[in-house]
mmCIF file of C-alpha atoms in Angstrom:
data_model
loop_
_atom_site.group_PDB
_atom_site.id
_atom_site.type_symbol
_atom_site.label_atom_id
_atom_site.label_comp_id
_atom_site.label_asym_id
_atom_site.label_seq_id
_atom_site.Cartn_x
_atom_site.Cartn_y
_atom_site.Cartn_z
ATOM 1 C CA MET A 1 62.664 89.921 62.904
ATOM 2 C CA LYS A 2 63.676 93.547 63.166
ATOM 3 C CA ARG A 3 65.338 93.423 59.763
ATOM 4 C CA LEU A 4 62.247 91.873 58.162
ATOM 5 C CA ARG A 5 60.034 94.550 59.676
ATOM 6 C CA LEU A 6 62.296 97.304 58.382
ATOM 7 C CA GLU A 7 62.775 95.886 54.865
ATOM 8 C CA LYS A 8 59.067 95.001 54.387
ATOM 9 C CA PRO A 9 59.693 92.312 51.731
ATOM 10 C CA TYR A 10 55.965 91.543 51.410
ATOM 11 C CA GLY A 11 54.809 95.125 51.039
ATOM 12 C CA THR A 12 53.932 97.948 53.380
ATOM 13 C CA ASN A 13 50.498 96.564 54.283
ATOM 14 C CA VAL A 14 51.741 93.197 55.596
ATOM 15 C CA VAL A 15 52.700 93.044 59.273
ATOM 16 C CA ILE A 16 55.229 90.314 60.089
ATOM 17 C CA LYS A 17 54.875 88.506 63.423
ATOM 18 C CA LYS A 18 56.985 85.759 64.921
ATOM 19 C CA VAL A 19 55.051 82.573 65.609
ATOM 20 C CA GLU A 20 56.457 79.963 67.988
ATOM 21 C CA CYS A 21 55.254 76.507 67.016
ATOM 22 C CA THR A 22 54.928 73.534 69.326
ATOM 23 C CA ASN A 23 57.574 71.484 67.530
ATOM 24 C CA HIS A 24 60.264 74.148 67.906
ATOM 25 C CA LEU A 25 59.296 74.775 71.525
ATOM 26 C CA LEU A 26 59.564 71.077 72.379
ATOM 27 C CA ARG A 27 62.772 70.562 70.419
ATOM 28 C CA ASN A 28 64.499 73.490 72.138
ATOM 29 C CA TYR A 29 63.196 72.411 75.562
ATOM 30 C CA ILE A 30 64.448 68.837 75.210
ATOM 31 C CA ASN A 31 67.768 69.878 73.650
ATOM 32 C CA ARG A 32 68.489 72.170 76.590
ATOM 33 C CA LEU A 33 67.540 69.474 79.090
ATOM 34 C CA ARG A 34 69.707 66.954 77.232
ATOM 35 C CA ASP A 35 72.623 69.413 77.372
ATOM 36 C CA ILE A 36 72.092 69.911 81.102
ATOM 37 C CA SER A 37 71.989 66.164 81.725
ATOM 38 C CA GLY A 38 75.267 65.738 79.846
ATOM 39 C CA LYS A 39 77.285 68.367 81.707
ATOM 40 C CA ARG A 40 79.431 67.217 84.601
ATOM 41 C CA LYS A 41 79.541 70.676 86.188
ATOM 42 C CA ASN A 42 76.976 73.441 86.545
ATOM 43 C CA ASP A 43 77.559 77.082 85.624
ATOM 44 C CA LYS A 44 79.111 77.778 89.033
ATOM 45 C CA GLY A 45 81.661 74.986 88.550
ATOM 46 C CA ASP A 46 80.119 72.629 91.100
ATOM 47 C CA VAL A 47 80.147 68.933 90.228
ATOM 48 C CA ILE A 48 76.751 67.387 89.440
ATOM 49 C CA PRO A 49 76.578 63.738 90.536
ATOM 50 C CA GLY A 50 76.111 61.232 87.733
ATOM 51 C CA CYS A 51 73.018 59.727 89.367
ATOM 52 C CA TYR A 52 71.202 63.099 89.110
ATOM 53 C CA ARG A 53 72.205 63.548 85.487
ATOM 54 C CA LYS A 54 71.041 60.010 84.698
ATOM 55 C CA VAL A 55 67.638 60.584 86.329
ATOM 56 C CA VAL A 56 67.091 63.720 84.231
ATOM 57 C CA HIS A 57 68.235 61.941 81.068
ATOM 58 C CA ASP A 58 65.966 58.946 81.773
ATOM 59 C CA ARG A 59 62.910 61.169 82.212
ATOM 60 C CA LEU A 60 63.278 63.350 79.114
ATOM 61 C CA LEU A 61 60.260 61.764 77.413
ATOM 62 C CA ARG A 62 58.086 62.244 80.488
ATOM 63 C CA LEU A 63 59.176 65.885 80.688
ATOM 64 C CA ARG A 64 58.309 66.339 77.016
ATOM 65 C CA TYR A 65 54.934 64.650 77.530
ATOM 66 C CA ALA A 66 54.129 67.023 80.415
ATOM 67 C CA VAL A 67 54.755 70.032 78.162
ATOM 68 C CA THR A 68 52.776 68.476 75.294
ATOM 69 C CA GLU A 69 49.753 67.844 77.515
ATOM 70 C CA ALA A 70 49.863 71.379 78.937
ATOM 71 C CA ILE A 71 49.944 72.866 75.426
ATOM 72 C CA LYS A 72 47.136 70.594 74.256
ATOM 73 C CA TYR A 73 44.912 71.489 77.217
ATOM 74 C CA ARG A 74 45.438 75.247 76.954
ATOM 75 C CA ARG A 75 44.879 75.164 73.179
ATOM 76 C CA LEU A 76 41.536 73.337 73.500
ATOM 77 C CA GLU A 77 40.373 75.241 76.579
ATOM 78 C CA GLN A 78 37.297 77.345 75.830
ATOM 79 C CA THR A 79 37.274 80.375 78.135
ATOM 80 C CA ASP A 80 36.858 84.116 77.928
ATOM 81 C CA ARG A 81 40.450 84.711 79.080
ATOM 82 C CA THR A 82 42.726 86.973 77.127
ATOM 83 C CA TYR A 83 45.538 85.503 75.058
ATOM 84 C CA GLU A 84 48.089 86.886 77.515
ATOM 85 C CA ALA A 85 46.314 85.264 80.479
ATOM 86 C CA THR A 86 46.264 81.915 78.682
ATOM 87 C CA LEU A 87 49.993 82.251 77.952
ATOM 88 C CA THR A 88 50.667 83.019 81.605
ATOM 89 C CA LEU A 89 48.816 79.864 82.651
ATOM 90 C CA LEU A 90 50.644 77.818 80.020
ATOM 91 C CA LYS A 91 53.981 79.150 81.256
ATOM 92 C CA ALA A 92 53.060 78.149 84.815
ATOM 93 C CA ASP A 93 52.097 74.652 83.606
ATOM 94 C CA ILE A 94 55.356 74.231 81.681
ATOM 95 C CA THR A 95 57.393 75.508 84.626
ATOM 96 C CA ASN A 96 55.621 73.034 86.918
ATOM 97 C CA GLY A 97 56.226 70.077 84.564
ATOM 98 C CA PRO A 98 59.560 69.023 86.115
ATOM 99 C CA ASN A 99 58.057 69.198 89.618
ATOM 100 C CA HIS A 100 55.272 66.865 88.487
ATOM 101 C CA VAL A 101 57.631 64.423 86.764
ATOM 102 C CA PHE A 102 59.910 64.230 89.804
ATOM 103 C CA GLY A 103 57.056 63.700 92.294
ATOM 104 C CA ASP A 104 56.087 67.132 93.689
ATOM 105 C CA HIS A 105 52.384 67.508 92.888
ATOM 106 C CA THR A 106 51.580 70.499 95.124
ATOM 107 C CA LYS A 107 51.272 72.952 92.209
ATOM 108 C CA CYS A 108 49.682 70.575 89.680
ATOM 109 C CA GLN A 109 46.388 71.669 88.162
ATOM 110 C CA SER A 110 43.443 69.267 88.430
ATOM 111 C CA TYR A 111 43.475 68.578 84.673
ATOM 112 C CA PHE A 112 47.175 67.761 84.817
ATOM 113 C CA CYS A 113 47.346 65.068 87.480
ATOM 114 C CA GLU A 114 45.526 63.399 90.316
ATOM 115 C CA GLY A 115 48.651 62.900 92.423
ATOM 116 C CA GLN A 116 49.182 63.704 96.064
ATOM 117 C CA LYS A 117 48.272 67.321 96.842
ATOM 118 C CA LYS A 118 49.336 69.518 99.735
ATOM 119 C CA GLY A 119 47.492 68.711 102.958
ATOM 120 C CA MET A 120 46.380 65.243 101.866
#
């Protein structure tokens, strides 16, 4: 990106911005999760039991669906929030996706699930 901004291949009046699309986001997310589920040891060298790796591998589609639904909701949401605030909420939703998929619904938004909440 820096090189494109410096070279200005489209002229001096055109500002080049990087746009992250949903397909690339999802592909990178799932590829990293697939890599994690295939490794026998974590970064510290500790052994990860095969049953844990299998559970993650078996739920890849559900994890992807959680991210897809969060993106869809935040894209269609009509509010007066700033773009940065919407991105912050989307990041929180994506970060909470694995918790939701594996059964911890304490941080789930009401649009996201109707599962068991804290104190219920």
